[in-house]
Coordinates of C-alpha atoms in Angstrom, one line a residue:
Chain A
X1 CA 83.9 7.9 -4.6
X2 CA 87.0 7.6 -2.6
X3 CA 86.9 8.5 1.2
X4 CA 83.2 8.9 1.1
X5 CA 81.0 7.8 4.1
X6 CA 77.3 6.9 3.6
X7 CA 74.8 6.9 6.3
X8 CA 71.5 4.9 6.3
X9 CA 69.2 6.5 9.0
X10 CA 65.8 5.3 9.9
X11 CA 63.3 5.7 12.7
X12 CA 62.6 2.0 12.0
X13 CA 65.1 -1.0 11.2
X14 CA 66.8 0.9 8.5
X15 CA 66.5 -2.2 6.1
X16 CA 64.6 -0.1 3.4
X17 CA 67.0 2.7 3.5
X18 CA 69.9 0.2 3.2
X19 CA 68.6 -1.9 0.4
X20 CA 67.5 1.1 -1.5
X21 CA 70.6 3.2 -0.8
X22 CA 73.0 0.2 -1.7
X23 CA 71.5 -0.3 -5.1
X24 CA 71.7 3.4 -5.9
X25 CA 75.4 3.3 -4.9
X26 CA 76.1 0.3 -6.9
X27 CA 75.6 2.7 -9.9
X28 CA 79.0 4.2 -9.1
X29 CA 82.4 2.6 -8.8
X30 CA 84.2 2.5 -5.5
X31 CA 83.4 1.1 -2.0
X32 CA 82.2 3.8 0.4
X33 CA 82.4 3.4 4.2
X34 CA 78.8 2.6 5.4
X35 CA 77.3 3.5 8.6
X36 CA 73.8 2.3 9.9
X37 CA 71.7 4.1 12.3
X38 CA 68.5 2.5 13.1
X39 CA 65.8 3.4 15.4
X40 CA 66.6 7.3 15.4
X41 CA 63.0 8.1 16.7
X42 CA 63.7 11.1 19.0
X43 CA 65.0 14.6 18.3
X44 CA 67.9 14.0 20.6
X45 CA 68.9 10.9 18.7
X46 CA 68.6 12.8 15.3
X47 CA 70.8 15.6 16.8
X48 CA 73.5 13.2 17.8
X49 CA 73.4 11.6 14.3
X50 CA 73.8 15.1 12.6
X51 CA 76.7 15.8 14.9
X52 CA 78.2 12.5 13.7
X53 CA 77.7 13.4 10.1
X54 CA 79.0 16.9 10.4
X55 CA 82.2 15.5 12.2
X56 CA 82.7 13.0 9.3
X57 CA 82.4 15.9 6.8
X58 CA 85.0 17.8 8.6
X59 CA 87.4 14.8 8.9
X60 CA 87.0 13.7 5.4
X61 CA 86.6 17.1 3.7
X62 CA 83.7 15.5 1.7
X63 CA 80.0 15.6 2.2
X64 CA 78.6 12.2 3.4
X65 CA 75.7 10.8 1.5
X66 CA 72.7 10.3 3.9
X67 CA 69.7 8.0 2.9
X68 CA 67.0 8.4 5.2
X69 CA 63.4 6.8 5.6
X70 CA 61.7 8.8 8.3
X71 CA 58.1 8.5 9.1
X72 CA 58.3 11.0 11.9
X73 CA 58.3 14.5 10.7
X74 CA 59.8 16.4 13.5
X75 CA 62.7 13.9 13.7
X76 CA 63.3 14.1 10.0
X77 CA 63.3 17.8 10.0
X78 CA 66.5 17.7 12.1
X79 CA 68.2 15.6 9.5
X80 CA 67.1 17.7 6.4
X81 CA 68.0 21.0 8.1
X82 CA 70.7 23.0 6.4
X83 CA 72.9 22.6 9.6
X84 CA 73.4 19.0 8.6
X85 CA 76.4 18.8 6.2
X86 CA 75.2 15.6 4.4
X87 CA 73.8 15.1 0.9
X88 CA 70.4 14.0 2.1
X89 CA 68.4 11.5 -0.1
X90 CA 64.9 11.7 1.5
X91 CA 63.1 8.7 0.1
X92 CA 59.8 8.9 1.9
X93 CA 59.2 12.6 1.3
X94 CA 60.2 12.3 -2.4
X95 CA 57.7 9.6 -3.1
X96 CA 55.0 9.8 -0.4
X97 CA 53.8 13.2 -1.5
X98 CA 52.8 12.4 -5.0
X99 CA 51.0 9.4 -3.8
X100 CA 49.1 11.4 -1.2
X101 CA 47.9 13.5 -4.1
X102 CA 47.1 10.4 -6.2
X103 CA 45.2 8.7 -3.5
X104 CA 43.5 11.9 -2.3
X105 CA 44.5 11.1 1.4
X106 CA 47.1 11.8 3.8
X107 CA 49.8 9.3 4.7
X108 CA 49.6 7.7 8.3
X109 CA 53.5 8.3 9.0
X110 CA 53.7 4.7 10.0
X111 CA 57.2 3.6 10.9
X112 CA 58.6 0.8 8.9
X113 CA 56.8 -1.8 7.0
X114 CA 57.4 -4.3 9.8
X115 CA 55.3 -2.7 12.5
X116 CA 53.0 -5.0 14.4
X117 CA 54.3 -7.7 12.1
X118 CA 53.6 -10.4 14.5
X119 CA 50.0 -10.0 13.9
X120 CA 50.1 -9.8 10.1
X121 CA 49.2 -13.0 8.0
X122 CA 52.0 -12.4 5.5
X123 CA 54.5 -12.4 8.3
X124 CA 53.2 -15.5 9.8
X125 CA 53.4 -17.3 6.5
X126 CA 57.1 -16.2 6.1
X127 CA 57.9 -17.8 9.6
X128 CA 55.9 -21.0 8.7
X129 CA 57.9 -21.3 5.4
X130 CA 61.1 -20.9 7.2
X131 CA 60.3 -23.8 9.5
X132 CA 59.0 -25.9 6.5
X133 CA 62.3 -25.2 4.6
X134 CA 64.4 -26.1 7.6
X135 CA 62.6 -29.4 8.2
X136 CA 62.9 -30.2 4.5
X137 CA 66.6 -29.2 4.1
X138 CA 68.8 -31.7 2.3
X139 CA 66.3 -34.4 1.9
X140 CA 65.8 -34.7 5.6
X141 CA 62.1 -35.3 5.4
X142 CA 59.8 -36.7 2.7
X143 CA 56.9 -35.9 4.9
X144 CA 54.5 -33.2 3.5
X145 CA 56.6 -32.7 0.3
X146 CA 53.2 -32.5 -1.2
X147 CA 52.7 -29.1 0.5
X148 CA 56.0 -27.8 -0.8
X149 CA 55.8 -24.8 -3.3
X150 CA 59.1 -25.7 -4.8
X151 CA 61.7 -28.5 -4.4
X152 CA 65.3 -27.6 -5.3
X153 CA 67.4 -30.4 -6.6
X154 CA 71.2 -30.8 -7.4
X155 CA 74.5 -32.1 -6.2
X156 CA 75.8 -31.5 -2.8
X157 CA 77.0 -28.0 -1.9
X158 CA 75.6 -26.4 -5.3
X159 CA 73.7 -23.7 -3.2
X160 CA 70.4 -25.3 -2.5
X161 CA 70.2 -24.7 1.1
X162 CA 70.8 -20.9 1.2
X163 CA 68.3 -20.5 -1.8
X164 CA 65.5 -22.5 -0.1
X165 CA 66.0 -20.4 3.1
X166 CA 66.1 -17.2 1.0
X167 CA 62.8 -18.1 -0.8
X168 CA 61.2 -18.8 2.5
X169 CA 62.3 -15.7 4.3
X170 CA 61.9 -13.1 1.4
X171 CA 59.0 -14.6 -0.3
X172 CA 57.2 -17.0 2.1
X173 CA 57.7 -19.8 -0.2
X174 CA 57.7 -23.3 1.2
X175 CA 60.9 -24.5 -0.4
X176 CA 62.2 -28.1 0.1
X177 CA 65.6 -29.2 -1.1
X178 CA 66.8 -32.8 -2.1
X179 CA 70.3 -33.9 -3.0
X180 CA 71.2 -35.8 -6.1
X181 CA 73.8 -38.3 -4.9
X182 CA 76.2 -40.7 -6.4
X183 CA 73.8 -43.7 -5.5
X184 CA 71.1 -41.9 -7.7
X185 CA 73.6 -41.6 -10.7
X186 CA 74.7 -45.4 -10.4
X187 CA 71.0 -46.5 -10.4
X188 CA 70.4 -44.1 -13.2
X189 CA 67.2 -43.1 -11.7
X190 CA 65.7 -39.9 -10.4
X191 CA 65.0 -40.3 -6.6
X192 CA 61.7 -42.0 -6.4
X193 CA 60.5 -39.9 -3.5
X194 CA 60.4 -36.9 -5.8
X195 CA 58.7 -38.6 -8.8
X196 CA 55.3 -37.4 -8.0
X197 CA 56.4 -33.9 -7.6
X198 CA 58.5 -33.3 -10.8
X199 CA 56.5 -30.4 -11.9
X200 CA 57.6 -28.4 -8.8
X201 CA 61.2 -29.5 -9.0
X202 CA 63.8 -26.9 -10.0
X203 CA 67.4 -27.8 -10.5
X204 CA 70.6 -25.9 -9.5
X205 CA 73.9 -26.8 -11.1
X206 CA 77.4 -25.4 -10.7
X207 CA 80.8 -25.3 -12.5
X208 CA 82.8 -28.4 -11.3
X209 CA 86.0 -26.1 -10.8
X210 CA 83.9 -24.0 -8.3
X211 CA 82.3 -27.0 -6.7
X212 CA 85.7 -28.6 -6.0
X213 CA 86.8 -25.4 -4.3
X214 CA 83.8 -25.3 -2.1
X215 CA 83.9 -28.9 -1.2
X216 CA 87.5 -28.7 -0.4
X217 CA 86.9 -26.2 2.2
X218 CA 84.5 -28.7 3.9
X219 CA 86.4 -32.0 3.3
X220 CA 90.0 -31.3 2.1
X221 CA 91.6 -34.0 -0.2
X222 CA 88.5 -36.2 -0.2
X223 CA 87.1 -38.0 -3.2
X224 CA 84.0 -36.2 -2.5
X225 CA 85.9 -32.8 -3.2
X226 CA 88.2 -34.1 -6.0
X227 CA 87.7 -32.2 -9.4
X228 CA 87.3 -35.5 -11.3
X229 CA 84.4 -36.6 -9.0
X230 CA 82.8 -33.1 -9.1
X231 CA 82.9 -33.2 -13.0
X232 CA 81.2 -36.6 -12.8
X233 CA 78.6 -35.6 -10.4
X234 CA 77.6 -32.4 -12.2
X235 CA 77.6 -34.2 -15.6
X236 CA 75.4 -37.0 -14.3
X237 CA 73.0 -34.6 -12.4
X238 CA 72.5 -32.3 -15.6
X239 CA 71.9 -35.3 -17.6
X240 CA 69.3 -36.8 -15.1
X241 CA 67.6 -33.5 -14.8
X242 CA 67.4 -33.2 -18.7
X243 CA 66.0 -36.7 -19.0
X244 CA 63.3 -35.9 -16.5
X245 CA 62.3 -32.5 -17.9
X246 CA 63.5 -30.4 -15.0
X247 CA 64.7 -27.0 -15.6
X248 CA 67.8 -25.8 -14.1
X249 CA 70.3 -22.9 -13.8
X250 CA 73.8 -22.5 -12.6
X251 CA 74.6 -20.9 -9.3
X252 CA 78.3 -20.3 -10.3
X253 CA 77.8 -16.6 -11.0
X254 CA 74.4 -16.1 -9.5
X255 CA 73.3 -14.8 -6.2
X256 CA 70.6 -16.4 -4.1
X257 CA 68.5 -13.3 -4.8
X258 CA 68.7 -13.8 -8.5
X259 CA 68.2 -17.5 -8.4
X260 CA 65.1 -17.1 -6.3
X261 CA 63.6 -14.3 -8.6
X262 CA 64.2 -16.8 -11.6
X263 CA 62.5 -19.7 -9.7
X264 CA 59.5 -17.6 -9.0
X265 CA 59.1 -16.3 -12.5
X266 CA 59.7 -19.8 -14.1
X267 CA 57.9 -22.2 -11.8
X268 CA 55.5 -20.2 -9.5
X269 CA 54.6 -17.2 -11.5
X270 CA 51.2 -17.2 -9.4
X271 CA 53.5 -16.1 -6.5
X272 CA 54.5 -13.0 -8.4
X273 CA 51.1 -11.7 -7.8
X274 CA 50.2 -11.5 -4.2
Chain B
X1 CA 43.6 2.5 -1.8
X2 CA 40.8 0.2 -2.8
X3 CA 41.2 -1.9 -6.0
X4 CA 44.6 -0.4 -6.7
X5 CA 47.1 -2.4 -8.3
X6 CA 50.9 -1.9 -7.7
X7 CA 53.6 -3.0 -10.0
X8 CA 57.2 -3.6 -9.0
X9 CA 59.4 -3.6 -12.2
X10 CA 63.1 -4.2 -12.5
X11 CA 65.8 -5.1 -15.0
X12 CA 67.2 -7.1 -12.0
X13 CA 65.6 -9.2 -9.3
X14 CA 63.1 -6.5 -8.4
X15 CA 64.1 -6.9 -4.6
X16 CA 64.9 -3.3 -4.3
X17 CA 61.8 -2.0 -6.0
X18 CA 59.6 -4.2 -3.8
X19 CA 61.3 -3.5 -0.4
X20 CA 61.3 0.2 -1.2
X21 CA 57.8 0.4 -2.7
X22 CA 56.3 -1.7 0.2
X23 CA 57.6 0.7 2.7
X24 CA 56.3 3.7 0.8
X25 CA 52.8 1.9 0.6
X26 CA 52.7 1.0 4.2
X27 CA 52.3 4.8 4.8
X28 CA 48.7 4.4 3.5
X29 CA 45.7 2.2 4.6
X30 CA 44.6 -0.7 2.5
X31 CA 46.2 -3.6 0.9
X32 CA 46.8 -3.3 -2.8
X33 CA 47.1 -6.1 -5.2
X34 CA 50.8 -6.4 -5.9
X35 CA 52.5 -7.6 -9.2
X36 CA 56.2 -8.4 -9.3
X37 CA 57.9 -8.2 -12.8
X38 CA 61.6 -9.0 -12.5
X39 CA 64.2 -9.2 -15.4
X40 CA 62.5 -6.7 -17.7
X41 CA 65.7 -6.1 -19.6
X42 CA 64.6 -5.7 -23.2
X43 CA 62.3 -3.4 -25.0
X44 CA 59.9 -6.1 -25.9
X45 CA 59.6 -7.2 -22.3
X46 CA 59.0 -3.6 -21.4
X47 CA 56.4 -3.2 -24.0
X48 CA 54.4 -6.2 -22.7
X49 CA 54.6 -4.9 -19.1
X50 CA 53.2 -1.5 -20.3
X51 CA 50.3 -3.4 -22.0
X52 CA 49.7 -5.2 -18.8
X53 CA 49.7 -1.9 -16.8
X54 CA 47.2 -0.3 -19.4
X55 CA 44.9 -3.3 -19.4
X56 CA 44.9 -3.1 -15.5
X57 CA 44.1 0.7 -15.6
X58 CA 41.2 0.1 -17.9
X59 CA 39.8 -2.8 -15.9
X60 CA 40.2 -1.1 -12.6
X61 CA 39.3 2.5 -13.6
X62 CA 42.4 3.6 -11.7
X63 CA 46.0 4.2 -12.4
X64 CA 48.3 1.5 -11.2
X65 CA 51.1 2.7 -9.1
X66 CA 54.5 1.5 -10.7
X67 CA 57.8 1.3 -8.8
X68 CA 60.6 0.8 -11.1
X69 CA 64.4 0.3 -10.7
X70 CA 65.9 0.3 -14.2
X71 CA 69.6 0.8 -14.9
X72 CA 68.9 0.2 -18.7
X73 CA 68.0 3.6 -20.2
X74 CA 66.1 2.6 -23.5
X75 CA 64.1 -0.1 -21.5
X76 CA 63.2 2.4 -18.8
X77 CA 62.2 5.0 -21.4
X78 CA 59.4 2.6 -22.4
X79 CA 57.8 2.4 -18.9
X80 CA 58.1 6.2 -18.3
X81 CA 56.5 7.0 -21.6
X82 CA 53.3 8.9 -21.3
X83 CA 51.7 6.0 -23.3
X84 CA 52.0 4.1 -20.0
X85 CA 48.8 4.6 -17.9
X86 CA 50.6 3.9 -14.6
X87 CA 51.7 6.6 -12.0
X88 CA 55.6 5.7 -12.2
X89 CA 57.9 6.1 -9.4
X90 CA 61.3 6.1 -10.8
X91 CA 63.7 5.4 -7.9
X92 CA 66.9 5.3 -9.7
X93 CA 66.6 8.4 -11.9
X94 CA 65.3 10.5 -9.0
X95 CA 68.2 9.8 -7.0
X96 CA 71.1 8.7 -9.2
X97 CA 71.1 12.2 -11.0
X98 CA 71.9 14.4 -8.1
X99 CA 74.6 11.8 -7.0
X100 CA 76.2 12.0 -10.4
X101 CA 76.5 15.7 -9.9
X102 CA 77.8 15.3 -6.3
X103 CA 80.4 12.7 -7.3
X104 CA 81.3 14.5 -10.6
X105 CA 80.9 11.3 -12.5
X106 CA 78.4 9.4 -14.7
X107 CA 76.8 6.3 -13.1
X108 CA 77.6 3.1 -14.7
X109 CA 74.0 1.8 -15.2
X110 CA 74.8 -1.5 -13.4
X111 CA 71.8 -3.8 -13.1
X112 CA 71.0 -4.7 -9.5
X113 CA 73.2 -4.7 -6.4
X114 CA 73.8 -8.4 -6.7
X115 CA 75.5 -8.5 -10.1
X116 CA 78.6 -10.9 -10.1
X117 CA 77.7 -11.5 -6.5
X118 CA 79.6 -14.9 -6.5
X119 CA 82.9 -13.1 -6.7
X120 CA 82.2 -10.6 -3.9
X121 CA 83.7 -11.1 -0.5
X122 CA 80.6 -9.7 1.2
X123 CA 78.4 -12.3 -0.5
X124 CA 80.8 -15.0 0.3
X125 CA 80.6 -14.0 4.0
X126 CA 76.9 -14.0 3.9
X127 CA 76.8 -17.7 2.6
X128 CA 79.4 -18.7 5.2
X129 CA 77.3 -17.1 7.9
X130 CA 74.2 -19.0 6.7
X131 CA 76.0 -22.3 7.0
X132 CA 77.3 -21.4 10.3
X133 CA 73.9 -20.5 11.6
X134 CA 72.5 -23.8 10.3
X135 CA 75.0 -25.8 11.9
X136 CA 74.6 -24.0 15.3
X137 CA 70.9 -24.0 15.3
X138 CA 69.0 -25.2 18.5
X139 CA 72.2 -25.9 20.3
X140 CA 73.2 -28.7 17.8
X141 CA 76.8 -28.0 18.0
X142 CA 79.1 -26.5 20.6
X143 CA 82.0 -26.7 18.2
X144 CA 83.4 -23.2 17.1
X145 CA 81.0 -21.3 19.3
X146 CA 83.9 -19.1 19.9
X147 CA 83.8 -17.8 16.3
X148 CA 80.0 -16.9 16.6
X149 CA 79.2 -13.2 16.4
X150 CA 76.1 -13.7 18.5
X151 CA 74.5 -16.4 20.4
X152 CA 70.6 -16.2 20.8
X153 CA 69.3 -17.9 23.9
X154 CA 65.6 -18.3 25.0
X155 CA 62.9 -20.9 25.5
X156 CA 61.9 -23.4 22.7
X157 CA 59.8 -21.7 20.0
X158 CA 60.4 -18.0 21.0
X159 CA 61.7 -17.1 17.6
X160 CA 65.5 -17.8 17.8
X161 CA 65.8 -19.9 14.6
X162 CA 64.4 -17.4 12.1
X163 CA 66.2 -14.5 13.8
X164 CA 69.6 -16.2 13.6
X165 CA 69.0 -17.1 9.9
X166 CA 67.9 -13.6 9.1
X167 CA 71.1 -12.1 10.8
X168 CA 73.1 -14.4 8.7
X169 CA 71.4 -13.8 5.4
X170 CA 70.9 -9.9 5.6
X171 CA 73.9 -8.9 7.7
X172 CA 76.5 -11.8 7.4
X173 CA 76.5 -12.3 10.9
X174 CA 77.5 -15.7 12.4
X175 CA 74.6 -16.3 14.8
X176 CA 74.2 -19.4 16.9
X177 CA 71.2 -20.1 18.9
X178 CA 70.9 -22.2 22.1
X179 CA 67.6 -23.3 23.8
X180 CA 67.0 -22.7 27.6
X181 CA 65.1 -25.9 28.7
X182 CA 63.5 -27.2 31.8
X183 CA 66.7 -29.0 32.9
X184 CA 68.5 -25.8 33.0
X185 CA 65.7 -24.2 35.2
X186 CA 65.7 -27.1 37.6
X187 CA 69.6 -26.9 38.0
X188 CA 69.2 -23.2 38.3
X189 CA 72.3 -22.8 36.2
X190 CA 73.0 -21.1 33.0
X191 CA 74.2 -23.8 30.4
X192 CA 77.8 -24.3 31.0
X193 CA 78.6 -24.6 27.4
X194 CA 77.8 -20.8 26.9
X195 CA 79.4 -19.6 30.1
X196 CA 82.7 -18.4 28.4
X197 CA 80.5 -16.5 25.7
X198 CA 78.1 -14.5 27.9
X199 CA 79.3 -11.2 26.5
X200 CA 77.8 -12.3 23.1
X201 CA 74.6 -13.9 24.2
X202 CA 71.4 -12.1 23.6
X203 CA 68.0 -13.3 25.0
X204 CA 64.7 -13.5 23.3
X205 CA 61.5 -13.9 25.3
X206 CA 57.9 -14.2 24.4
X207 CA 54.4 -13.7 26.1
X208 CA 53.4 -17.1 27.5
X209 CA 50.0 -16.6 26.0
X210 CA 51.6 -16.4 22.5
X211 CA 53.9 -19.2 23.3
X212 CA 51.2 -21.6 24.2
X213 CA 49.5 -20.8 20.8
X214 CA 52.7 -21.6 18.9
X215 CA 53.6 -24.8 20.8
X216 CA 50.0 -26.2 20.5
X217 CA 50.4 -26.0 16.7
X218 CA 53.4 -28.2 17.1
X219 CA 52.4 -30.6 19.9
X220 CA 48.7 -30.1 20.7
X221 CA 47.5 -30.7 24.2
X222 CA 51.1 -31.6 25.4
X223 CA 52.5 -30.5 28.9
X224 CA 55.3 -28.7 26.6
X225 CA 52.3 -26.5 25.1
X226 CA 50.3 -26.0 28.2
X227 CA 49.9 -22.4 29.3
X228 CA 51.0 -23.1 32.9
X229 CA 54.2 -24.7 31.7
X230 CA 54.8 -21.8 29.2
X231 CA 54.4 -19.3 32.0
X232 CA 56.9 -21.2 34.2
X233 CA 59.5 -21.5 31.5
X234 CA 59.3 -18.0 30.5
X235 CA 59.5 -16.7 34.0
X236 CA 62.5 -19.0 34.7
X237 CA 64.3 -18.0 31.5
X238 CA 63.9 -14.3 32.2
X239 CA 65.0 -14.7 35.7
X240 CA 68.1 -16.8 34.6
X241 CA 69.0 -14.2 31.9
X242 CA 68.8 -11.2 34.5
X243 CA 71.0 -13.1 37.0
X244 CA 73.5 -13.7 34.2
X245 CA 73.4 -10.2 32.9
X246 CA 72.1 -11.0 29.5
X247 CA 70.0 -8.4 27.7
X248 CA 66.8 -9.6 26.1
X249 CA 63.7 -8.4 24.3
X250 CA 60.3 -9.9 23.5
X251 CA 59.5 -11.3 20.1
X252 CA 55.8 -11.1 20.7
X253 CA 55.2 -8.0 18.8
X254 CA 58.4 -7.8 16.9
X255 CA 59.5 -9.0 13.5
X256 CA 62.7 -10.8 12.9
X257 CA 64.0 -7.6 11.1
X258 CA 63.3 -5.4 14.2
X259 CA 64.9 -7.9 16.5
X260 CA 68.0 -8.3 14.2
X261 CA 68.4 -4.5 14.1
X262 CA 68.2 -4.2 17.8
X263 CA 70.6 -7.0 18.3
X264 CA 73.2 -5.3 16.1
X265 CA 72.8 -2.1 17.7
X266 CA 73.2 -3.3 21.3
X267 CA 75.8 -6.1 21.0
X268 CA 77.6 -5.7 17.7
X269 CA 77.7 -1.9 17.1
X270 CA 80.8 -2.5 15.1
X271 CA 78.6 -4.3 12.5
X272 CA 76.7 -1.2 12.0
X273 CA 79.8 0.2 10.1
X274 CA 81.0 -1.9 7.3

């Protein structure tokens, strides 16, 4: 889709329109120019966006693709009007109407899934999980490990920190992370702090070739970053996890989203129902 | 929708199905039981999920709502088969087909938006932003503040940390955060470390009543948490931000998603096009 522009328009944050639209667009080759327009919640703002869409259509000679999530009817009407030159993908209307029929009730046209979030229990759990994960990053604190949902283990820079923060932020999971370091390998013993919690440990590993790249960005030409040392640490860490019955996966070709979904499925399947 | 169960099924992580489905469901009152089923990528796994759906339909006497994002055709066919008792909302099929027509090409049935993520530049920027935001949490480091996209300022516990992490994780924004503390108020001066960067500072504030609750969870009955002190700090911080021309908003009734979208719109509108 060369030279194609995609708009994500919402009367809320636009996160839903963007997440959804991006996964639809991933079904096609090419990289479109993307434009976010959050908080379009008045007729005037909607008219201004339609002008922008029409201007783009003229300039590029191709209809922009427009993903919208609009709970406000009269604002939505401006965007789906034939005067708008975009190809409009109206996510709410398409799916909300059949559900109104199935539930036998009208929808409430609430803007966004996050409205009045500060009052929701689920939201507060997410914030608490983020604070927990920060306090238990990189083995900083052994306090309250008993209340962790998950403890990620692995060598330094294999991707533990972003994954624990993602688990906390997206899923409200209290995720600690604890490094496996050369001293552990010399002793040949799994960190004793973690011994009582093996059942909730999950391992991350990484290709030594990738690890040496990442570590070299942080400490160029150090022993820490040397390929040989990375090979040693990864081999020892994997062997230690195997001996201790800890499941692991490699972060080399996986995103934090994929790793997080796998961890939930494998060690906290209860968190898949909520 | 009392006693209604909702399934989010995907051959990838299921994040898209869940984000999208949740915002659709927010249009209706009530809190359904939600079930995540990621990585349903074989016919056997799909059949097992259909059994689960049908069992739920029987047990509850109501059709479960089923949001699916399936790029794999033959697996998808099992879920949308009439033998499945759920009300199926097929997000990909509904929107991908009109786009195939518009683009004049077939979709590639790629699973998920995160496939081969480790190789994408966008993904690496997100990870780098997370590391930056962690290193610049709570004024920890003044190094490299010049390369921050955004610096959040505000009193302790007003929501800076989760917001910066969210900006980094979702939007790849390098977001630092820096506390405004009683010493700053006594001096009556904006922190000198930040003076060169006022243009990229954004303020958070919070109702003193809410702040005292949050701080009391951390340090019960301290001066730090006392309502009177919270009122003083919030008043001084707001007045300091006003004198220094720094825009701010209140986190009291806003989620990190809403705050992040507002910050992007107000101080980094360039990041709305990417």
